[in-house]
PDB file of C-alpha atoms in Angstrom:
ATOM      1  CA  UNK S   1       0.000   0.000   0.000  1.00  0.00           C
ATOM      2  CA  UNK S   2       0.983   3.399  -0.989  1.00  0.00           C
ATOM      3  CA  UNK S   3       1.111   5.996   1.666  1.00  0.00           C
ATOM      4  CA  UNK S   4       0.473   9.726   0.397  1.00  0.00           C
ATOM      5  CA  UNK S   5       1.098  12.782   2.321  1.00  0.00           C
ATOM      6  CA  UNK S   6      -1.244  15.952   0.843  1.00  0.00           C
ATOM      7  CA  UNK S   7       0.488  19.148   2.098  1.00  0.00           C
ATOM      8  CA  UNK S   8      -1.761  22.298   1.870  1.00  0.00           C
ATOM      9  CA  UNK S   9       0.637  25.845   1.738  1.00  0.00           C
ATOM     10  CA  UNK S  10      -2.613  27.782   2.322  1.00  0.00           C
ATOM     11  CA  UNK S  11      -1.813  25.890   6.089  1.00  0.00           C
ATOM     12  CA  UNK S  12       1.533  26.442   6.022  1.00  0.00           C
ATOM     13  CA  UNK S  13       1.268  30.123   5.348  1.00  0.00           C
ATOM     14  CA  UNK S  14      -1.517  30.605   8.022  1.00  0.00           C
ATOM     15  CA  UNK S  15       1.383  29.020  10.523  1.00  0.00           C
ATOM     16  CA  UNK S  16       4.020  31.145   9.301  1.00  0.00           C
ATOM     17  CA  UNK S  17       2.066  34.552   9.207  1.00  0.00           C
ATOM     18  CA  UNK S  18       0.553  33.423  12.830  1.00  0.00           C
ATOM     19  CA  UNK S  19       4.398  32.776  14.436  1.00  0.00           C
ATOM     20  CA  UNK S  20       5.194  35.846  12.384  1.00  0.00           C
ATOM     21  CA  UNK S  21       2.246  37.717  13.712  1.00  0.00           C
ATOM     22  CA  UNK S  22       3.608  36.837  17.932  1.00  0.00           C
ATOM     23  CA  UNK S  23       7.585  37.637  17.285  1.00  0.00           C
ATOM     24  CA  UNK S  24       7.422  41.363  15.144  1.00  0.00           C
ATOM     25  CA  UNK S  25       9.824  43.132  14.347  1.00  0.00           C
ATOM     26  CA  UNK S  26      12.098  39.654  14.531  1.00  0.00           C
ATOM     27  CA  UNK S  27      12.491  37.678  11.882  1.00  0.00           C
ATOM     28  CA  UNK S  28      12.041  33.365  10.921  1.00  0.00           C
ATOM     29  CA  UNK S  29      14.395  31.462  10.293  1.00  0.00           C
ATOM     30  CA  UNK S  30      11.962  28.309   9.143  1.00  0.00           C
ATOM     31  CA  UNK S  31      13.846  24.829   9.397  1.00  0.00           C
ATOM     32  CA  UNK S  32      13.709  22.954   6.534  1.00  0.00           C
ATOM     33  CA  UNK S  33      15.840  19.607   7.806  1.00  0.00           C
ATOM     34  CA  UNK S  34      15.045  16.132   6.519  1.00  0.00           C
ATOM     35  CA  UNK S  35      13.199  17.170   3.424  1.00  0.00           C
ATOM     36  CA  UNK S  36      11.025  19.879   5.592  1.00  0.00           C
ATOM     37  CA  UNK S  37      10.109  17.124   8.204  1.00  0.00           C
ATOM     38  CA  UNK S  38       8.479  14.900   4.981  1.00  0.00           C
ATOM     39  CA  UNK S  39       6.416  18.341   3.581  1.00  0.00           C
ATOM     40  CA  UNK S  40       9.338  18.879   0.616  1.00  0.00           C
ATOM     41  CA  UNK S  41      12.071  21.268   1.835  1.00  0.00           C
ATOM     42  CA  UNK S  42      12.636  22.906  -1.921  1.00  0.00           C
ATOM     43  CA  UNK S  43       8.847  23.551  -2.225  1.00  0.00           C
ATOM     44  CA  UNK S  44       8.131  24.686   1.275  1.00  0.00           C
ATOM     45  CA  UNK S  45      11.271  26.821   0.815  1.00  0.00           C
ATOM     46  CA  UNK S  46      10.046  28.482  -2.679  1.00  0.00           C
ATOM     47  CA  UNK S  47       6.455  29.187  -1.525  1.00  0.00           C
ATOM     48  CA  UNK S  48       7.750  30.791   1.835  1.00  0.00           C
ATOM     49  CA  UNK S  49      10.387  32.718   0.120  1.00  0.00           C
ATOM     50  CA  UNK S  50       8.409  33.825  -3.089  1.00  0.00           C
ATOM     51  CA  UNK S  51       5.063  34.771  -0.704  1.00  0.00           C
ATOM     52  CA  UNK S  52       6.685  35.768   2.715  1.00  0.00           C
ATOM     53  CA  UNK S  53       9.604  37.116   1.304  1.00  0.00           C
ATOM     54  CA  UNK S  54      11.459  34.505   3.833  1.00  0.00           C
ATOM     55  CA  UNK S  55      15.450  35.216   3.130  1.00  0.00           C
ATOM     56  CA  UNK S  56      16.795  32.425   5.925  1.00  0.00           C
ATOM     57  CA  UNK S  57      16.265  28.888   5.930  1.00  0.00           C
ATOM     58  CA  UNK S  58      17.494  26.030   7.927  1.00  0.00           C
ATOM     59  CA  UNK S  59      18.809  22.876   7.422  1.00  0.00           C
ATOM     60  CA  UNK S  60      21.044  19.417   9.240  1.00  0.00           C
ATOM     61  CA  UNK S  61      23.539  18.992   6.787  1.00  0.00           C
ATOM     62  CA  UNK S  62      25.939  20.572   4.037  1.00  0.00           C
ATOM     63  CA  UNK S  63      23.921  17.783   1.668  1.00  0.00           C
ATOM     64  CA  UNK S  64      20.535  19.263   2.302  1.00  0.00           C
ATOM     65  CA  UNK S  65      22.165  22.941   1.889  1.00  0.00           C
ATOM     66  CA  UNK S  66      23.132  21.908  -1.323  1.00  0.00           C
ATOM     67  CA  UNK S  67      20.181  20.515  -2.307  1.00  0.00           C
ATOM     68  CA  UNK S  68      18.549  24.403  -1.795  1.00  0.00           C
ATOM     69  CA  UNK S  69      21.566  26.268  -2.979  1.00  0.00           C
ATOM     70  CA  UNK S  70      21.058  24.227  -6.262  1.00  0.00           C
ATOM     71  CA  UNK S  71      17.557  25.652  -6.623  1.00  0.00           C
ATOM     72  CA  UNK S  72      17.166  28.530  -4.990  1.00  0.00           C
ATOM     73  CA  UNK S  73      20.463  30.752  -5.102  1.00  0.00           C
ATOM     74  CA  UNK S  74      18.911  33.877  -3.256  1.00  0.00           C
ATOM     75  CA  UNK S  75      18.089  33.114  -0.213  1.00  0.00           C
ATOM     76  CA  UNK S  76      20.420  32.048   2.734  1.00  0.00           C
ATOM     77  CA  UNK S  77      21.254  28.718   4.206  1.00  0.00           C
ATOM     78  CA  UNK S  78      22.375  28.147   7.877  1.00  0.00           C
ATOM     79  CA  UNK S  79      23.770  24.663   8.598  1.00  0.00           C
ATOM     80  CA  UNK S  80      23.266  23.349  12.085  1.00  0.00           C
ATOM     81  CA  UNK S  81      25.602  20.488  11.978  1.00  0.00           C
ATOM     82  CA  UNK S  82      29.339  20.053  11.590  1.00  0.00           C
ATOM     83  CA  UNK S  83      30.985  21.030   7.880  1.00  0.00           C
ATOM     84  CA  UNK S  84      34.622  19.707   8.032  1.00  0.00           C
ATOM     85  CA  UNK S  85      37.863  21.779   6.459  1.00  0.00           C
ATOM     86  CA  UNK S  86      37.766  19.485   3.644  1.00  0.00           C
ATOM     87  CA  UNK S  87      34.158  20.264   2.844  1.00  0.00           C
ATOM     88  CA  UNK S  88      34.321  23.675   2.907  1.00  0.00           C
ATOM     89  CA  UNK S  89      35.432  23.719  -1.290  1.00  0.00           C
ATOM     90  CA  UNK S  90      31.607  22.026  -1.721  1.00  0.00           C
ATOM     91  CA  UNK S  91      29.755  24.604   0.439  1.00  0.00           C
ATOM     92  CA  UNK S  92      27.038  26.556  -1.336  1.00  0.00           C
ATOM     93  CA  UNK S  93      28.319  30.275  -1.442  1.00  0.00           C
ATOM     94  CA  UNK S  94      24.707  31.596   0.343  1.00  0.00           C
ATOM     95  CA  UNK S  95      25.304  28.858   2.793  1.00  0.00           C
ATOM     96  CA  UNK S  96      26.312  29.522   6.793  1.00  0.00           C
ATOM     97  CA  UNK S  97      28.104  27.321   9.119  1.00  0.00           C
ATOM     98  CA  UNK S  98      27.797  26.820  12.309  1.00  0.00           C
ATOM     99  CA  UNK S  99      30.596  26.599  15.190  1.00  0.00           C
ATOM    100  CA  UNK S 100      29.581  23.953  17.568  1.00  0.00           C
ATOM    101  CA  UNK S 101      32.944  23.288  19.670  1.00  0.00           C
ATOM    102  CA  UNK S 102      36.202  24.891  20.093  1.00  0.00           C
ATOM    103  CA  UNK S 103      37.512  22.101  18.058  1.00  0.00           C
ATOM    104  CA  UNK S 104      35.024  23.011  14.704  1.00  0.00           C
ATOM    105  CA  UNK S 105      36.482  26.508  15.504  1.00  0.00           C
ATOM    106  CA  UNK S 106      40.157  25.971  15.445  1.00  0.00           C
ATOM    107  CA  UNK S 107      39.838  23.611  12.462  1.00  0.00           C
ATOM    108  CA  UNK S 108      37.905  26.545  10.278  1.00  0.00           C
ATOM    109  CA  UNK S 109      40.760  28.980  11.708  1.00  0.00           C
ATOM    110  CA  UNK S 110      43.187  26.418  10.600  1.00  0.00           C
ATOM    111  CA  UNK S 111      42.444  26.046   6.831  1.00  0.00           C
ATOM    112  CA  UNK S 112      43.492  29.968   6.680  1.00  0.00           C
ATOM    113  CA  UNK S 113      40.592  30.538   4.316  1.00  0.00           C
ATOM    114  CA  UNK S 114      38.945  34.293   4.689  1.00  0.00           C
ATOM    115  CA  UNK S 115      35.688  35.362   5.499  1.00  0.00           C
ATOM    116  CA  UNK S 116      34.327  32.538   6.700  1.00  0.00           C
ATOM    117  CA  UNK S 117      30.299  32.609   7.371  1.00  0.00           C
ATOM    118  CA  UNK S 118      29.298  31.313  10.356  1.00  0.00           C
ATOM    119  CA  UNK S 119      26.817  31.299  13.308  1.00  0.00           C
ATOM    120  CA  UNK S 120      28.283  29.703  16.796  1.00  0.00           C
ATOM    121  CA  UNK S 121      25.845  27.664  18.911  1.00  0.00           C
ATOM    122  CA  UNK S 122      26.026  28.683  22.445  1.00  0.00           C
ATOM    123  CA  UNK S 123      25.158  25.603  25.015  1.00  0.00           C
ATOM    124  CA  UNK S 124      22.769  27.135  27.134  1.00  0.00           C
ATOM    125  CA  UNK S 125      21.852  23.971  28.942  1.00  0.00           C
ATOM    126  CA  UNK S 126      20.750  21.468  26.019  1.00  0.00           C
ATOM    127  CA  UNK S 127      24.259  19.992  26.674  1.00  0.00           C
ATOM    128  CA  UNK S 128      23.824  18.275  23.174  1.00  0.00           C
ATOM    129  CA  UNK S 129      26.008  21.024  21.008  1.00  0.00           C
ATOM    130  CA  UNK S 130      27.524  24.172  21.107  1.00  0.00           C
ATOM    131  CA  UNK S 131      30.756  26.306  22.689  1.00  0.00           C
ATOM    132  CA  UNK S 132      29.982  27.699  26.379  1.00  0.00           C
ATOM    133  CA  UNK S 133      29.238  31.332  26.640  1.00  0.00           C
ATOM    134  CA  UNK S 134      33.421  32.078  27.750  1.00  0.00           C
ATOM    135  CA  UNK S 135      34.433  30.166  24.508  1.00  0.00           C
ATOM    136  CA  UNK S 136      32.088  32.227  22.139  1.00  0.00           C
ATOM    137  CA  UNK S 137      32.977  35.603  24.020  1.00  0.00           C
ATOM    138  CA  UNK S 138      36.479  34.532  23.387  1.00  0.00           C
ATOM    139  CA  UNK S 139      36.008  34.131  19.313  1.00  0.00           C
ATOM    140  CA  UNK S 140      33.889  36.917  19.131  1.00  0.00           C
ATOM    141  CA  UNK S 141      36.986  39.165  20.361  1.00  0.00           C
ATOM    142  CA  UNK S 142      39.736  37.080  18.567  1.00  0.00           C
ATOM    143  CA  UNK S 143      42.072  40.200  17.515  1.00  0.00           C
ATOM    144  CA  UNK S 144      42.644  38.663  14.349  1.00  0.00           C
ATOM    145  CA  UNK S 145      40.364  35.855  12.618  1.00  0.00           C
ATOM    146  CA  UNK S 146      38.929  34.114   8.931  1.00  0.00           C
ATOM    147  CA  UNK S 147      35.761  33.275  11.026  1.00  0.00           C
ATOM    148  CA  UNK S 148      32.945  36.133  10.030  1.00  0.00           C
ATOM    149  CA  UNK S 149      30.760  35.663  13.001  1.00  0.00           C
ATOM    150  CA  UNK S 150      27.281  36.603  11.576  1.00  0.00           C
ATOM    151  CA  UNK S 151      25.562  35.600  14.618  1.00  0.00           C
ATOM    152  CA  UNK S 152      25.244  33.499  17.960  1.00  0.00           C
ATOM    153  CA  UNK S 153      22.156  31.324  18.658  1.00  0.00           C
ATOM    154  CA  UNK S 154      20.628  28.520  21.002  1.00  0.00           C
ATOM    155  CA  UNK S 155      18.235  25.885  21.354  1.00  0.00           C
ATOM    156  CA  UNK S 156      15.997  25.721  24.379  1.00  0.00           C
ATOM    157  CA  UNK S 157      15.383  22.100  25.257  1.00  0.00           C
ATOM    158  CA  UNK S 158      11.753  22.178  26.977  1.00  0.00           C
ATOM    159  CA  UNK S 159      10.011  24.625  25.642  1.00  0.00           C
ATOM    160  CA  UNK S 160       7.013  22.666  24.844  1.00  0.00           C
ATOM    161  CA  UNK S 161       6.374  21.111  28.280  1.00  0.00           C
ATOM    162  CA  UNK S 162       4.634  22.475  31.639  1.00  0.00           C
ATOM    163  CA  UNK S 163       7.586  22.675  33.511  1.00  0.00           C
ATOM    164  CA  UNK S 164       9.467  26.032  32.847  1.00  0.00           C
ATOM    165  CA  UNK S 165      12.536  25.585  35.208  1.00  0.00           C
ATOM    166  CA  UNK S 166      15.156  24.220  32.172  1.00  0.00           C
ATOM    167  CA  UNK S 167      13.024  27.055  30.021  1.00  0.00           C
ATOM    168  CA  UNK S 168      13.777  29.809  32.451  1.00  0.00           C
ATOM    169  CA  UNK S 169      17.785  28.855  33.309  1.00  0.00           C
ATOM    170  CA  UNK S 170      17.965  28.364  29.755  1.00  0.00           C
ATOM    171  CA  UNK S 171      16.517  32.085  29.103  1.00  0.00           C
ATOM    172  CA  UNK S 172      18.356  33.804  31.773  1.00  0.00           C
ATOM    173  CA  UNK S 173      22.312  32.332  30.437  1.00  0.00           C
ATOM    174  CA  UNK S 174      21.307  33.332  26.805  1.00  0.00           C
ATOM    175  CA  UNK S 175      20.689  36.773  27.970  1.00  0.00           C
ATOM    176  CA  UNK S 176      23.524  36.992  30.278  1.00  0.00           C
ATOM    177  CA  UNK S 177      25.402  35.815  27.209  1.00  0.00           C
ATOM    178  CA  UNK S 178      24.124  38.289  24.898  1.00  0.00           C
ATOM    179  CA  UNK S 179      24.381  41.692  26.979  1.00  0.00           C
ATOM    180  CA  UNK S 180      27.987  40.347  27.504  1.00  0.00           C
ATOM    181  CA  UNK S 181      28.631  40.092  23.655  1.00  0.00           C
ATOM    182  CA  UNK S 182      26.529  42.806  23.037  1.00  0.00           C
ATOM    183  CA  UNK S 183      29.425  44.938  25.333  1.00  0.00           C
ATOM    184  CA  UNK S 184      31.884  43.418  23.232  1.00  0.00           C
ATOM    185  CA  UNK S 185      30.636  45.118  20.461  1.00  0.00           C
ATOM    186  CA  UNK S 186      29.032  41.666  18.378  1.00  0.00           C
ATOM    187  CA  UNK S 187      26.388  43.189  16.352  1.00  0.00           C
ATOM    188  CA  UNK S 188      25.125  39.910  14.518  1.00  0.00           C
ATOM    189  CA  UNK S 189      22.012  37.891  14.477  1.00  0.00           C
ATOM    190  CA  UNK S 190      20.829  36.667  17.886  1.00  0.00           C
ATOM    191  CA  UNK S 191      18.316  34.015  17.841  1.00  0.00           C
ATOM    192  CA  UNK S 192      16.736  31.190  20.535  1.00  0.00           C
ATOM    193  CA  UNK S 193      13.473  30.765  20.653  1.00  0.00           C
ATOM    194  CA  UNK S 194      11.858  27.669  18.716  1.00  0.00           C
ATOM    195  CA  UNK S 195       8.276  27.321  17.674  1.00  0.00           C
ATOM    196  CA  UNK S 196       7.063  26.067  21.040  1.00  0.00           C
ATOM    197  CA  UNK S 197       9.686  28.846  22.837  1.00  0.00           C
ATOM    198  CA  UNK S 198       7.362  31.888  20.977  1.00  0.00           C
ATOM    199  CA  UNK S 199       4.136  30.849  22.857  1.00  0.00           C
ATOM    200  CA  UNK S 200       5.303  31.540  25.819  1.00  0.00           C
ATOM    201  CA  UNK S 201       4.095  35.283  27.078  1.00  0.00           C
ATOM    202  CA  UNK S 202       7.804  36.062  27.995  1.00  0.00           C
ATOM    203  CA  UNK S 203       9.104  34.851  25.050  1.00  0.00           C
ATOM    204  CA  UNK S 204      13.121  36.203  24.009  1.00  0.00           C
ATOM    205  CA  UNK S 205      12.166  36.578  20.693  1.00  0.00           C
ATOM    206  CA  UNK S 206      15.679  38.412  19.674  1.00  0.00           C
ATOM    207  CA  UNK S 207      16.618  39.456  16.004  1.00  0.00           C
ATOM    208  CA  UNK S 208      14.877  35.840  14.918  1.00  0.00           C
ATOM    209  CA  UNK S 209      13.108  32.735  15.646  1.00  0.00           C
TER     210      UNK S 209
END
C-alpha cells in the first residue's frame, strides 16, 4: 500500500504569518531539515520565500544545503551540523556554518581561508552542542580571525512542556550571554526561541526565531 502525504501551503502560510504575527519586528528562520520534516524542503522553501519574502532557511547537513543552494540561489542557508575543512570547497556560497565546539572553531581557523560565514551555537543547557558562553565571548573578540561571526544562537530544550525551570535557566544564560557580547561590540544575528519557545508570554524573541 501506498502511503500519500497531501500538504496544503494555504496551512503552512496561516502558521508562518501566525508565528510571524507573535515575534514582530524579529524575523524566521523556518527549518527545513530532513526534506522539511516529509512536507518537501525545496517547495516549502520556494512558496515561503516567493510569498513571505522569507530570506533564511534552515537545514542538518551541508547535503541538504546543497540541495537548496542548487535551486534557490537567493536566499540564505544556515547549517546546524558540523561542515569539516575538507568540505568547505563544496559549500554553497549563500550557505552559513555553524561553530559547535572549540575544536570546529580551530579547524575553520586552521584552513586559513577568509571570510568565513558562520553562526556559533552557544550551550545554554541542552548539553547536546555548542561552545559555552566564555568560549564564544572569546572568538567573538579574537584580535585577528577568517571566522565572520554573523551571529550566535541557542536551542531551548523544553520549551514545549509544563515545567518552565530548564526554560527559564535556559533564558536567563542566553541573555547573560548576549548583553555580555553585546558589550563586546558583536552586532550579529541573535536568535533562541523555537516554535514552542514563541508561545510563551515572555518569550526572548531576539533578532529571529
Amino acid at each position: 500500500m501506498k502511503t500519500l502525504c497531501h500538504i496544503s501551503l494555504d496551512a503552512i502560510t496561516h502558521n508562518f504569518q501566525f508565528f510571524q504575527s507573535r515575534v514582530q519586528p524579529a524575523l524566521i528562520i523556518p527549518v527545513v531539515k530532513a526534506d522539511a520534516y516529509g512536507h518537501g524542503a525545496i517547495r516549502i522553501t520556494r512558496h515561503l520565500h516567493e510569498t513571505q519574502g522569507v530570506q533564511t532557511f534552515a537545514v542538518a547537513t551541508l547535503e541538504e544545503a546543497q540541495e537548496l543552494a542548487s535551486n534557490l540561489t537567493d536566499i540564505s542557508i544556515l547549517i546546524f551540523s558540523r561542515v569539516f575543512p575538507s568540505e568547505i570547497s563544496s559549500l554553497p556560497a549563500n550557505a552559513i556554518m555553524t561553530i559547535g565546539s572549540m575544536s570546529d572553531a580551530r579547524a575553520l581557523m586552521d584552513t586559513g581561508i577568509a571570510n568565513l560565514n558562520v553562526h556559533l551555537n552557544v550551550n545554554t543547557g541542552m548539553n547536546r552542542l555548542g561552545v559555552s558562553a566564555e568560549q564564544a565571548l572569546e572568538l567573538i573578540t579574537a584580535p585577528e580571525t577568517n571566522l565572520q561571526i554573523l551571529g550566535v544562537y541557542s536551542h531551548f530544550s523544553s520549551s514545549d512542556t509544563k515545567a518552565t525551570e530548564v526554560y527559564q535557566l535556559q533564558k536567563d544564560a542566553f541573555a547573560r550571554f548576549v548583553k555580555e557580547a553585546r558589550e563586546f561590540g558583536f552586532n550579529g544575528s541573535v536568535h533562541l526561541s523555537n516554535s514552542a519557545g514563541t508561545l510563551h508570554e515572555d518569550s526572548p524573541v531576539y533578532d529571529a526565531v
